[in-house]
PDB file of C-alpha atoms in Angstrom:
ATOM      1  CA  UNK A 269      -0.093   6.855  11.850  1.00 35.00           C
ATOM      2  CA  UNK A 270      -1.371   6.601  14.751  1.00 32.00           C
ATOM      3  CA  UNK A 271      -4.757   4.832  15.164  1.00 33.00           C
ATOM      4  CA  UNK A 272      -6.670   4.917  17.935  1.00 32.00           C
ATOM      5  CA  UNK A 273     -10.746   3.013  18.305  1.00 31.00           C
ATOM      6  CA  UNK A 274     -13.875   4.281  16.687  1.00 33.00           C
ATOM      7  CA  UNK A 275     -15.974   4.824  19.387  1.00 33.00           C
ATOM      8  CA  UNK A 276     -12.597   7.278  21.050  1.00 35.00           C
ATOM      9  CA  UNK A 277     -13.767  11.042  21.808  1.00 36.00           C
ATOM     10  CA  UNK A 278     -14.627  12.660  18.698  1.00 38.00           C
ATOM     11  CA  UNK A 279     -12.592  15.207  17.707  1.00 37.00           C
ATOM     12  CA  UNK A 280     -13.843  19.027  18.757  1.00 36.00           C
ATOM     13  CA  UNK A 281     -14.522  21.119  15.417  1.00 35.00           C
ATOM     14  CA  UNK A 282     -11.552  23.440  17.189  1.00 38.00           C
ATOM     15  CA  UNK A 283      -9.478  21.334  16.957  1.00 44.00           C
ATOM     16  CA  UNK A 284      -6.150  21.676  13.653  1.00 54.00           C
ATOM     17  CA  UNK A 285      -7.230  19.228  10.884  1.00 67.00           C
ATOM     18  CA  UNK A 286      -4.269  17.100  10.293  1.00 75.00           C
ATOM     19  CA  UNK A 287      -2.597  17.224   7.213  1.00 79.00           C
ATOM     20  CA  UNK A 288      -1.897  13.445   6.407  1.00 84.00           C
ATOM     21  CA  UNK A 289       1.033  13.466   4.492  1.00 81.00           C
ATOM     22  CA  UNK A 290       2.250  14.898   8.424  1.00 81.00           C
ATOM     23  CA  UNK A 291       0.695  11.850   9.536  1.00 82.00           C
ATOM     24  CA  UNK A 292       2.458   9.415   7.013  1.00 86.00           C
ATOM     25  CA  UNK A 293       5.974  11.588   8.083  1.00 86.00           C
ATOM     26  CA  UNK A 294       5.252  10.386  11.777  1.00 86.00           C
ATOM     27  CA  UNK A 295       4.822   7.677  10.750  1.00 88.00           C
ATOM     28  CA  UNK A 296       8.194   6.606   9.242  1.00 90.00           C
ATOM     29  CA  UNK A 297      10.285   7.674  11.733  1.00 90.00           C
ATOM     30  CA  UNK A 298       8.697   5.246  14.216  1.00 89.00           C
ATOM     31  CA  UNK A 299       9.307   2.778  10.477  1.00 91.00           C
ATOM     32  CA  UNK A 300      13.164   3.866  10.288  1.00 92.00           C
ATOM     33  CA  UNK A 301      14.145   4.255  14.477  1.00 90.00           C
ATOM     34  CA  UNK A 302      12.345  -0.331  13.801  1.00 90.00           C
ATOM     35  CA  UNK A 303      14.211  -0.661  10.889  1.00 89.00           C
ATOM     36  CA  UNK A 304      17.954   0.219  12.242  1.00 86.00           C
ATOM     37  CA  UNK A 305      20.647  -2.572  11.503  1.00 85.00           C
ATOM     38  CA  UNK A 306      18.049  -4.999  11.106  1.00 88.00           C
ATOM     39  CA  UNK A 307      18.977  -5.222   6.350  1.00 81.00           C
ATOM     40  CA  UNK A 308      20.577  -6.921   4.190  1.00 70.00           C
ATOM     41  CA  UNK A 309      22.038  -3.730   2.465  1.00 75.00           C
ATOM     42  CA  UNK A 310      20.913  -0.439   2.966  1.00 85.00           C
ATOM     43  CA  UNK A 311      17.595   0.350   3.965  1.00 92.00           C
ATOM     44  CA  UNK A 312      15.641   3.517   2.502  1.00 94.00           C
ATOM     45  CA  UNK A 313      12.500   5.397   2.854  1.00 95.00           C
ATOM     46  CA  UNK A 314      10.043   4.686  -0.340  1.00 96.00           C
ATOM     47  CA  UNK A 315       7.952   7.884  -1.177  1.00 95.00           C
ATOM     48  CA  UNK A 316       5.331   7.554  -3.832  1.00 95.00           C
ATOM     49  CA  UNK A 317       2.521  10.639  -4.276  1.00 93.00           C
ATOM     50  CA  UNK A 318       0.535  10.331  -7.895  1.00 92.00           C
ATOM     51  CA  UNK A 319      -3.241   9.568  -8.847  1.00 93.00           C
ATOM     52  CA  UNK A 320      -5.022   5.965  -9.400  1.00 95.00           C
ATOM     53  CA  UNK A 321      -6.985   6.100 -11.538  1.00 92.00           C
ATOM     54  CA  UNK A 322      -9.844   2.435 -12.476  1.00 92.00           C
ATOM     55  CA  UNK A 323      -8.631   1.110 -15.920  1.00 92.00           C
ATOM     56  CA  UNK A 324     -12.228   0.538 -16.045  1.00 85.00           C
ATOM     57  CA  UNK A 325     -14.031   3.014 -15.180  1.00 72.00           C
ATOM     58  CA  UNK A 326     -17.892   1.879 -16.677  1.00 67.00           C
ATOM     59  CA  UNK A 327     -16.062  -1.499 -14.405  1.00 59.00           C
ATOM     60  CA  UNK A 328     -18.284  -3.951 -11.427  1.00 59.00           C
ATOM     61  CA  UNK A 329     -20.002  -1.470  -9.629  1.00 55.00           C
ATOM     62  CA  UNK A 330     -20.685  -3.123  -6.056  1.00 55.00           C
ATOM     63  CA  UNK A 331     -23.531  -1.990  -5.020  1.00 53.00           C
ATOM     64  CA  UNK A 332     -21.985   1.353  -2.594  1.00 54.00           C
ATOM     65  CA  UNK A 333     -19.986   4.801  -3.584  1.00 67.00           C
ATOM     66  CA  UNK A 334     -17.654   6.740  -1.037  1.00 77.00           C
ATOM     67  CA  UNK A 335     -18.832   9.578  -1.044  1.00 81.00           C
ATOM     68  CA  UNK A 336     -15.149  13.121  -2.922  1.00 80.00           C
ATOM     69  CA  UNK A 337     -13.399  13.621  -0.042  1.00 86.00           C
ATOM     70  CA  UNK A 338     -13.432   9.468   1.655  1.00 90.00           C
ATOM     71  CA  UNK A 339     -10.095   8.662   2.995  1.00 92.00           C
ATOM     72  CA  UNK A 340      -8.136   5.791   3.841  1.00 92.00           C
ATOM     73  CA  UNK A 341      -5.444   4.464   6.294  1.00 92.00           C
ATOM     74  CA  UNK A 342      -3.868   1.813   3.888  1.00 95.00           C
ATOM     75  CA  UNK A 343      -0.437  -0.851   5.887  1.00 95.00           C
ATOM     76  CA  UNK A 344       1.891  -2.714   3.995  1.00 97.00           C
ATOM     77  CA  UNK A 345       4.451  -5.936   4.534  1.00 97.00           C
ATOM     78  CA  UNK A 346       4.526  -6.529   0.683  1.00 97.00           C
ATOM     79  CA  UNK A 347       7.936  -8.158  -0.850  1.00 96.00           C
ATOM     80  CA  UNK A 348       8.860  -5.869  -4.095  1.00 96.00           C
ATOM     81  CA  UNK A 349      10.991  -7.370  -6.980  1.00 94.00           C
ATOM     82  CA  UNK A 350      13.156  -5.004  -8.841  1.00 91.00           C
ATOM     83  CA  UNK A 351      15.222  -6.883 -12.091  1.00 88.00           C
ATOM     84  CA  UNK A 352      16.597  -4.855 -14.931  1.00 84.00           C
ATOM     85  CA  UNK A 353      15.062  -4.279 -18.367  1.00 82.00           C
ATOM     86  CA  UNK A 354      15.771  -3.885 -21.661  1.00 71.00           C
ATOM     87  CA  UNK A 355      14.051  -0.912 -23.848  1.00 60.00           C
ATOM     88  CA  UNK A 356      13.943  -0.437 -26.915  1.00 59.00           C
ATOM     89  CA  UNK A 357      15.285   3.626 -26.020  1.00 56.00           C
ATOM     90  CA  UNK A 358      18.861   3.298 -26.414  1.00 54.00           C
ATOM     91  CA  UNK A 359      19.066   6.660 -24.073  1.00 50.00           C
ATOM     92  CA  UNK A 360      17.185   4.552 -21.724  1.00 58.00           C
ATOM     93  CA  UNK A 361      18.881   1.178 -21.996  1.00 60.00           C
ATOM     94  CA  UNK A 362      21.225   0.700 -18.275  1.00 65.00           C
ATOM     95  CA  UNK A 363      18.417   2.857 -16.279  1.00 82.00           C
ATOM     96  CA  UNK A 364      15.321   1.394 -16.941  1.00 87.00           C
ATOM     97  CA  UNK A 365      14.364  -1.734 -14.102  1.00 90.00           C
ATOM     98  CA  UNK A 366      10.700  -3.557 -13.908  1.00 93.00           C
ATOM     99  CA  UNK A 367       9.271  -4.154 -10.695  1.00 94.00           C
ATOM    100  CA  UNK A 368       6.460  -6.127  -8.608  1.00 96.00           C
ATOM    101  CA  UNK A 369       4.562  -5.312  -5.493  1.00 97.00           C
ATOM    102  CA  UNK A 370       3.365  -8.694  -3.506  1.00 96.00           C
ATOM    103  CA  UNK A 371       1.547 -10.018  -0.799  1.00 95.00           C
ATOM    104  CA  UNK A 372      -0.339  -7.847   1.191  1.00 96.00           C
ATOM    105  CA  UNK A 373      -2.252  -4.588   2.573  1.00 97.00           C
ATOM    106  CA  UNK A 374      -4.343  -4.272   4.862  1.00 95.00           C
ATOM    107  CA  UNK A 375      -6.839  -1.286   5.988  1.00 92.00           C
ATOM    108  CA  UNK A 376      -6.719   0.287   9.782  1.00 88.00           C
ATOM    109  CA  UNK A 377      -8.335   3.163   9.723  1.00 87.00           C
ATOM    110  CA  UNK A 378     -11.366   5.166   7.385  1.00 88.00           C
ATOM    111  CA  UNK A 379     -13.207   8.260   7.277  1.00 88.00           C
ATOM    112  CA  UNK A 380     -13.318  11.604   5.674  1.00 87.00           C
ATOM    113  CA  UNK A 381     -10.926  14.150   4.976  1.00 86.00           C
ATOM    114  CA  UNK A 382     -11.454  17.597   4.975  1.00 83.00           C
ATOM    115  CA  UNK A 383      -9.999  20.167   1.897  1.00 79.00           C
ATOM    116  CA  UNK A 384      -7.134  21.763   4.033  1.00 78.00           C
ATOM    117  CA  UNK A 385      -6.102  24.594   0.986  1.00 72.00           C
ATOM    118  CA  UNK A 386      -5.796  24.328  -2.784  1.00 63.00           C
ATOM    119  CA  UNK A 387      -2.529  23.825  -3.462  1.00 56.00           C
ATOM    120  CA  UNK A 388      -0.082  23.488  -6.766  1.00 52.00           C
ATOM    121  CA  UNK A 389       0.752  20.201  -7.788  1.00 49.00           C
ATOM    122  CA  UNK A 390       4.032  19.982  -6.364  1.00 49.00           C
ATOM    123  CA  UNK A 391       4.669  17.460  -9.954  1.00 48.00           C
ATOM    124  CA  UNK A 392       3.857  18.976 -13.049  1.00 43.00           C
ATOM    125  CA  UNK A 393       3.164  15.321 -14.850  1.00 45.00           C
ATOM    126  CA  UNK A 394       0.505  14.962 -12.182  1.00 46.00           C
ATOM    127  CA  UNK A 395      -2.644  14.279 -14.283  1.00 49.00           C
ATOM    128  CA  UNK A 396      -5.014  16.044 -11.643  1.00 50.00           C
ATOM    129  CA  UNK A 397      -5.861  19.110 -11.477  1.00 49.00           C
ATOM    130  CA  UNK A 398      -6.789  22.256  -8.761  1.00 52.00           C
ATOM    131  CA  UNK A 399      -5.763  19.837  -6.277  1.00 62.00           C
ATOM    132  CA  UNK A 400      -6.063  19.354  -2.394  1.00 70.00           C
ATOM    133  CA  UNK A 401      -3.728  19.458   0.837  1.00 79.00           C
ATOM    134  CA  UNK A 402      -6.308  16.682   3.313  1.00 82.00           C
ATOM    135  CA  UNK A 403      -6.610  17.135   6.691  1.00 83.00           C
ATOM    136  CA  UNK A 404      -6.103  13.639   8.062  1.00 84.00           C
ATOM    137  CA  UNK A 405      -9.935  12.142   8.398  1.00 80.00           C
ATOM    138  CA  UNK A 406      -9.523   8.463   8.526  1.00 79.00           C
ATOM    139  CA  UNK A 407     -11.718   6.756  11.624  1.00 71.00           C
ATOM    140  CA  UNK A 408      -9.777   4.981  13.952  1.00 61.00           C
ATOM    141  CA  UNK A 409      -6.037   5.470  13.273  1.00 55.00           C
ATOM    142  CA  UNK A 410      -5.317   8.737  15.795  1.00 57.00           C
ATOM    143  CA  UNK A 411      -2.852   7.592  18.352  1.00 64.00           C
ATOM    144  CA  UNK A 412       0.081   5.865  17.424  1.00 72.00           C
ATOM    145  CA  UNK A 413       0.526   3.536  20.437  1.00 74.00           C
ATOM    146  CA  UNK A 414      -2.539   1.407  19.703  1.00 77.00           C
ATOM    147  CA  UNK A 415      -1.444   2.161  16.253  1.00 80.00           C
ATOM    148  CA  UNK A 416       1.867   0.757  16.561  1.00 84.00           C
ATOM    149  CA  UNK A 417       0.126  -2.452  18.159  1.00 86.00           C
ATOM    150  CA  UNK A 418      -1.937  -3.217  15.861  1.00 88.00           C
ATOM    151  CA  UNK A 419       1.107  -2.314  12.581  1.00 92.00           C
ATOM    152  CA  UNK A 420       2.354  -5.383  14.907  1.00 93.00           C
ATOM    153  CA  UNK A 421      -0.162  -7.561  14.952  1.00 93.00           C
ATOM    154  CA  UNK A 422      -0.443  -8.110  11.155  1.00 95.00           C
ATOM    155  CA  UNK A 423       3.420  -7.912  10.878  1.00 96.00           C
ATOM    156  CA  UNK A 424       2.652 -11.266  12.481  1.00 96.00           C
ATOM    157  CA  UNK A 425       0.017 -11.945  10.608  1.00 95.00           C
ATOM    158  CA  UNK A 426       2.457 -11.891   7.604  1.00 96.00           C
ATOM    159  CA  UNK A 427       4.862 -13.919   9.710  1.00 95.00           C
ATOM    160  CA  UNK A 428       2.352 -16.859  10.111  1.00 94.00           C
ATOM    161  CA  UNK A 429       1.248 -16.896   6.398  1.00 95.00           C
ATOM    162  CA  UNK A 430       3.242 -19.457   3.333  1.00 93.00           C
ATOM    163  CA  UNK A 431       1.906 -19.802  -0.266  1.00 93.00           C
ATOM    164  CA  UNK A 432      -0.370 -22.811   0.709  1.00 95.00           C
ATOM    165  CA  UNK A 433      -2.636 -20.255   2.926  1.00 95.00           C
ATOM    166  CA  UNK A 434      -2.285 -17.465   0.830  1.00 95.00           C
ATOM    167  CA  UNK A 435      -4.377 -19.937  -2.317  1.00 96.00           C
ATOM    168  CA  UNK A 436      -6.955 -21.303  -0.165  1.00 96.00           C
ATOM    169  CA  UNK A 437      -7.331 -17.832   0.863  1.00 96.00           C
ATOM    170  CA  UNK A 438      -7.840 -16.299  -2.699  1.00 97.00           C
ATOM    171  CA  UNK A 439     -10.142 -19.108  -3.859  1.00 97.00           C
ATOM    172  CA  UNK A 440     -11.684 -19.107  -0.296  1.00 96.00           C
ATOM    173  CA  UNK A 441     -12.405 -15.405  -1.407  1.00 96.00           C
ATOM    174  CA  UNK A 442     -13.858 -16.193  -5.110  1.00 96.00           C
ATOM    175  CA  UNK A 443     -16.601 -18.718  -3.630  1.00 95.00           C
ATOM    176  CA  UNK A 444     -17.587 -16.903  -0.779  1.00 95.00           C
ATOM    177  CA  UNK A 445     -18.668 -13.160  -3.417  1.00 92.00           C
ATOM    178  CA  UNK A 446     -20.356 -16.385  -5.501  1.00 92.00           C
ATOM    179  CA  UNK A 447     -22.131 -17.339  -2.601  1.00 90.00           C
ATOM    180  CA  UNK A 448     -23.407 -13.234  -2.504  1.00 89.00           C
ATOM    181  CA  UNK A 449     -25.914 -13.751  -4.544  1.00 83.00           C
ATOM    182  CA  UNK A 450     -27.642 -15.550  -2.451  1.00 80.00           C
ATOM    183  CA  UNK A 451     -27.428 -13.119   0.976  1.00 74.00           C
ATOM    184  CA  UNK A 452     -29.616  -9.611   0.603  1.00 73.00           C
ATOM    185  CA  UNK A 453     -28.803  -6.507   3.007  1.00 73.00           C
ATOM    186  CA  UNK A 454     -26.099  -4.127   3.346  1.00 75.00           C
ATOM    187  CA  UNK A 455     -24.933  -6.069   5.641  1.00 82.00           C
ATOM    188  CA  UNK A 456     -22.409  -8.935   4.077  1.00 89.00           C
ATOM    189  CA  UNK A 457     -21.381 -12.685   6.478  1.00 92.00           C
ATOM    190  CA  UNK A 458     -18.374 -14.352   5.313  1.00 94.00           C
ATOM    191  CA  UNK A 459     -16.736 -17.686   6.918  1.00 92.00           C
ATOM    192  CA  UNK A 460     -13.198 -17.633   7.134  1.00 91.00           C
ATOM    193  CA  UNK A 461     -10.301 -20.086   7.589  1.00 90.00           C
ATOM    194  CA  UNK A 462     -11.873 -20.808  11.161  1.00 90.00           C
ATOM    195  CA  UNK A 463     -15.485 -20.953  11.230  1.00 92.00           C
ATOM    196  CA  UNK A 464     -15.468 -17.293  12.522  1.00 92.00           C
ATOM    197  CA  UNK A 465     -19.052 -15.251  10.760  1.00 93.00           C
ATOM    198  CA  UNK A 466     -18.088 -12.402  10.423  1.00 93.00           C
ATOM    199  CA  UNK A 467     -20.265  -9.909   9.704  1.00 93.00           C
ATOM    200  CA  UNK A 468     -18.854  -6.569   7.670  1.00 90.00           C
ATOM    201  CA  UNK A 469     -20.017  -3.945   5.170  1.00 84.00           C
ATOM    202  CA  UNK A 470     -18.531  -2.039   2.000  1.00 83.00           C
ATOM    203  CA  UNK A 471     -17.356  -4.015  -0.838  1.00 87.00           C
ATOM    204  CA  UNK A 472     -17.532  -7.757  -0.799  1.00 92.00           C
ATOM    205  CA  UNK A 473     -15.013  -8.953   0.184  1.00 95.00           C
ATOM    206  CA  UNK A 474     -13.691 -11.396  -3.077  1.00 96.00           C
ATOM    207  CA  UNK A 475     -14.132  -8.003  -5.405  1.00 93.00           C
ATOM    208  CA  UNK A 476     -11.055  -6.736  -7.143  1.00 94.00           C
ATOM    209  CA  UNK A 477      -9.860  -3.447  -8.247  1.00 93.00           C
ATOM    210  CA  UNK A 478      -7.720  -2.518 -11.262  1.00 96.00           C
ATOM    211  CA  UNK A 479      -5.883   0.845 -11.390  1.00 96.00           C
ATOM    212  CA  UNK A 480      -3.410   2.817 -13.247  1.00 96.00           C
ATOM    213  CA  UNK A 481      -1.094   5.152 -11.424  1.00 96.00           C
ATOM    214  CA  UNK A 482      -0.528   7.842 -13.025  1.00 94.00           C
ATOM    215  CA  UNK A 483       2.946   9.028 -14.488  1.00 95.00           C
ATOM    216  CA  UNK A 484       5.333  10.301 -11.068  1.00 94.00           C
ATOM    217  CA  UNK A 485       8.391  10.219  -8.983  1.00 93.00           C
ATOM    218  CA  UNK A 486       9.865   7.577  -6.944  1.00 95.00           C
ATOM    219  CA  UNK A 487      12.220   9.289  -4.500  1.00 94.00           C
ATOM    220  CA  UNK A 488      14.237   6.497  -2.287  1.00 94.00           C
ATOM    221  CA  UNK A 489      16.646   8.049   0.324  1.00 94.00           C
ATOM    222  CA  UNK A 490      18.538   5.846   2.267  1.00 92.00           C
ATOM    223  CA  UNK A 491      18.707   6.030   6.021  1.00 92.00           C
ATOM    224  CA  UNK A 492      21.917   5.768   6.503  1.00 89.00           C
ATOM    225  CA  UNK A 493      23.198   8.211   4.252  1.00 89.00           C
ATOM    226  CA  UNK A 494      20.782  10.242   3.084  1.00 91.00           C
ATOM    227  CA  UNK A 495      21.327  10.466  -0.330  1.00 90.00           C
ATOM    228  CA  UNK A 496      18.094  10.257  -2.317  1.00 91.00           C
ATOM    229  CA  UNK A 497      17.390   8.496  -5.903  1.00 90.00           C
ATOM    230  CA  UNK A 498      14.452  10.280  -8.228  1.00 92.00           C
ATOM    231  CA  UNK A 499      13.084   7.119 -10.125  1.00 93.00           C
ATOM    232  CA  UNK A 500      10.308   7.513 -12.442  1.00 93.00           C
ATOM    233  CA  UNK A 501       7.465   5.531 -11.858  1.00 95.00           C
ATOM    234  CA  UNK A 502       6.124   4.835 -15.428  1.00 95.00           C
ATOM    235  CA  UNK A 503       3.652   2.202 -16.226  1.00 96.00           C
ATOM    236  CA  UNK A 504       2.365   1.345 -13.369  1.00 97.00           C
ATOM    237  CA  UNK A 505      -1.363  -1.024 -13.310  1.00 97.00           C
ATOM    238  CA  UNK A 506      -2.174  -1.554  -9.785  1.00 97.00           C
ATOM    239  CA  UNK A 507      -4.156  -5.165  -9.474  1.00 97.00           C
ATOM    240  CA  UNK A 508      -5.447  -6.080  -5.916  1.00 97.00           C
ATOM    241  CA  UNK A 509      -8.061  -8.166  -4.176  1.00 97.00           C
ATOM    242  CA  UNK A 510     -10.125  -8.394  -1.382  1.00 97.00           C
ATOM    243  CA  UNK A 511      -9.970 -12.186   0.498  1.00 97.00           C
ATOM    244  CA  UNK A 512     -11.385 -10.815   3.954  1.00 95.00           C
ATOM    245  CA  UNK A 513     -12.856  -8.379   5.968  1.00 91.00           C
ATOM    246  CA  UNK A 514      -9.819  -5.397   6.242  1.00 92.00           C
ATOM    247  CA  UNK A 515      -7.076  -7.543   4.069  1.00 96.00           C
ATOM    248  CA  UNK A 516      -6.234  -7.650  -0.083  1.00 97.00           C
ATOM    249  CA  UNK A 517      -3.876  -9.092  -1.939  1.00 97.00           C
ATOM    250  CA  UNK A 518      -2.109  -7.316  -4.173  1.00 96.00           C
ATOM    251  CA  UNK A 519      -0.508  -7.911  -7.552  1.00 96.00           C
ATOM    252  CA  UNK A 520       1.394  -4.557  -9.101  1.00 97.00           C
ATOM    253  CA  UNK A 521       3.766  -3.613 -12.079  1.00 97.00           C
ATOM    254  CA  UNK A 522       5.311  -1.135 -13.529  1.00 97.00           C
ATOM    255  CA  UNK A 523       8.750   0.275 -14.719  1.00 94.00           C
ATOM    256  CA  UNK A 524      10.782   1.860 -12.283  1.00 93.00           C
ATOM    257  CA  UNK A 525      13.427   4.535 -14.751  1.00 90.00           C
ATOM    258  CA  UNK A 526      16.459   6.222 -12.651  1.00 86.00           C
ATOM    259  CA  UNK A 527      18.315   9.269 -12.681  1.00 82.00           C
ATOM    260  CA  UNK A 528      21.845   9.598 -14.952  1.00 73.00           C
ATOM    261  CA  UNK A 529      23.866   9.718 -11.920  1.00 60.00           C
ATOM    262  CA  UNK A 530      22.613   6.519 -10.166  1.00 60.00           C
ATOM    263  CA  UNK A 531      25.831   5.080 -10.301  1.00 55.00           C
ATOM    264  CA  UNK A 532      25.301   1.679  -9.582  1.00 55.00           C
ATOM    265  CA  UNK A 533      23.195  -1.404 -11.942  1.00 61.00           C
ATOM    266  CA  UNK A 534      21.365  -3.504 -10.655  1.00 68.00           C
ATOM    267  CA  UNK A 535      21.128  -6.506 -12.003  1.00 62.00           C
ATOM    268  CA  UNK A 536      17.747  -7.935  -9.563  1.00 69.00           C
ATOM    269  CA  UNK A 537      16.469  -7.139  -5.434  1.00 86.00           C
ATOM    270  CA  UNK A 538      14.637  -8.277  -4.214  1.00 93.00           C
ATOM    271  CA  UNK A 539      12.723  -6.264  -0.298  1.00 95.00           C
ATOM    272  CA  UNK A 540      10.872  -6.299   2.613  1.00 96.00           C
ATOM    273  CA  UNK A 541       8.435  -3.324   2.541  1.00 97.00           C
ATOM    274  CA  UNK A 542       6.882  -2.350   5.535  1.00 97.00           C
ATOM    275  CA  UNK A 543       4.636   0.721   4.442  1.00 96.00           C
ATOM    276  CA  UNK A 544       1.037   2.927   4.912  1.00 94.00           C
ATOM    277  CA  UNK A 545      -0.656   4.762   2.671  1.00 95.00           C
ATOM    278  CA  UNK A 546      -3.717   7.114   2.527  1.00 92.00           C
ATOM    279  CA  UNK A 547      -6.137   7.628  -0.074  1.00 93.00           C
ATOM    280  CA  UNK A 548      -8.558   9.739  -1.064  1.00 91.00           C
ATOM    281  CA  UNK A 549     -11.857  10.296  -3.362  1.00 90.00           C
ATOM    282  CA  UNK A 550     -10.807  13.012  -5.996  1.00 87.00           C
ATOM    283  CA  UNK A 551     -13.731  11.772  -7.677  1.00 85.00           C
ATOM    284  CA  UNK A 552     -15.720   8.939  -9.304  1.00 84.00           C
ATOM    285  CA  UNK A 553     -12.979   7.313 -10.689  1.00 87.00           C
ATOM    286  CA  UNK A 554      -9.860   8.733  -8.983  1.00 89.00           C
ATOM    287  CA  UNK A 555      -7.991   9.294  -5.375  1.00 92.00           C
ATOM    288  CA  UNK A 556      -4.278  11.040  -4.678  1.00 91.00           C
ATOM    289  CA  UNK A 557      -2.212   8.406  -3.347  1.00 93.00           C
ATOM    290  CA  UNK A 558       0.982   9.051  -1.256  1.00 93.00           C
ATOM    291  CA  UNK A 559       2.485   6.374   0.395  1.00 96.00           C
ATOM    292  CA  UNK A 560       5.577   5.964   2.353  1.00 95.00           C
ATOM    293  CA  UNK A 561       7.749   3.631   4.382  1.00 96.00           C
ATOM    294  CA  UNK A 562      11.094   1.630   4.469  1.00 96.00           C
ATOM    295  CA  UNK A 563      12.454  -0.401   2.541  1.00 95.00           C
ATOM    296  CA  UNK A 564      15.009  -3.691   3.229  1.00 94.00           C
ATOM    297  CA  UNK A 565      16.753  -5.169   0.743  1.00 93.00           C
ATOM    298  CA  UNK A 566      17.104  -9.570   1.644  1.00 93.00           C
ATOM    299  CA  UNK A 567      20.151 -11.191   1.232  1.00 92.00           C
ATOM    300  CA  UNK A 568      20.714 -14.571  -0.916  1.00 90.00           C
ATOM    301  CA  UNK A 569      21.644 -16.252  -4.301  1.00 88.00           C
ATOM    302  CA  UNK A 570      18.262 -17.603  -4.460  1.00 90.00           C
ATOM    303  CA  UNK A 571      14.877 -16.894  -4.145  1.00 90.00           C
ATOM    304  CA  UNK A 572      14.398 -19.041  -0.725  1.00 92.00           C
ATOM    305  CA  UNK A 573      17.415 -17.991   0.471  1.00 94.00           C
ATOM    306  CA  UNK A 574      15.901 -14.616  -0.147  1.00 93.00           C
ATOM    307  CA  UNK A 575      12.160 -15.749   1.931  1.00 93.00           C
ATOM    308  CA  UNK A 576      14.013 -16.873   4.454  1.00 94.00           C
ATOM    309  CA  UNK A 577      15.528 -13.563   4.542  1.00 94.00           C
ATOM    310  CA  UNK A 578      12.804 -11.827   4.558  1.00 94.00           C
ATOM    311  CA  UNK A 579      11.108 -14.038   7.371  1.00 95.00           C
ATOM    312  CA  UNK A 580      14.297 -13.271   9.307  1.00 95.00           C
ATOM    313  CA  UNK A 581      14.175  -9.350   8.780  1.00 95.00           C
ATOM    314  CA  UNK A 582      10.688  -9.258   9.293  1.00 95.00           C
ATOM    315  CA  UNK A 583      11.207 -11.496  12.841  1.00 95.00           C
ATOM    316  CA  UNK A 584      13.868  -8.445  13.889  1.00 94.00           C
ATOM    317  CA  UNK A 585      11.345  -5.579  13.057  1.00 93.00           C
ATOM    318  CA  UNK A 586       8.351  -6.998  14.817  1.00 92.00           C
ATOM    319  CA  UNK A 587      11.081  -7.487  18.632  1.00 91.00           C
ATOM    320  CA  UNK A 588      11.818  -3.907  16.781  1.00 90.00           C
ATOM    321  CA  UNK A 589       8.745  -2.213  16.025  1.00 87.00           C
TER     322      UNK A 589
END
């Protein structure tokens, strides 16, 4: 996705609004080009569109409420783990897998989208009625050159990360949330690991979200062959904590059910995920979300080897981006 700094030339009312889905497609093309020849296995594109609802509609309110059609652009550098499941339903045996999505996402833009037109959602399993196609309203996300530079910087941050640093980052965020009780005003100040004072607005660092993603198609398309697998994503529980001004740590779990035509069965797979997501608020407790990016399978017989493979792929991806 393109990315421009806030305060740049404003869009004219005469300019046609850009559809957020087309922006995701353009970004994914860039990620696909960068991923060529990097993956240890078959690299693929992931496309996941659904509605997320608050798991607890009365969950903690942090003193602000984004308006309808507020829109966020997120960038993910994450790890996806897929393991074979053993369901009670004989019909789905051999086709059901548990998946986890971990590590990081960053906010790279925020704004207000406009509903372009009302349309019938193509996926009847999505329960949100009266869907819209949204314009791309994320401020600071217009120029591809700037976006690429920003994404490279975020991948560099992910490369320097480790388990100890992640633990300390979570602890610092949790302590900051406690310390906020002694701060007043809309502007909050966070002290990072380097001792820098970072003023910010919006949701407090240390705050958490807990979402239920509605069951929907999870489409995987292999880059080299163009062949697609239409998984069914079920019971997806998406938890996240804000740990820095624009950084969140992920803990996502769910079930993927493969079609009868899957063919090769998977015992265990670990992959590097580099992707974009656009989230658009549609009600006080629900958001339309579209996630699209590349999946690069890791090589290795154990967790240590797969982690080395993931790091090596990130380095290569960074050079190619």
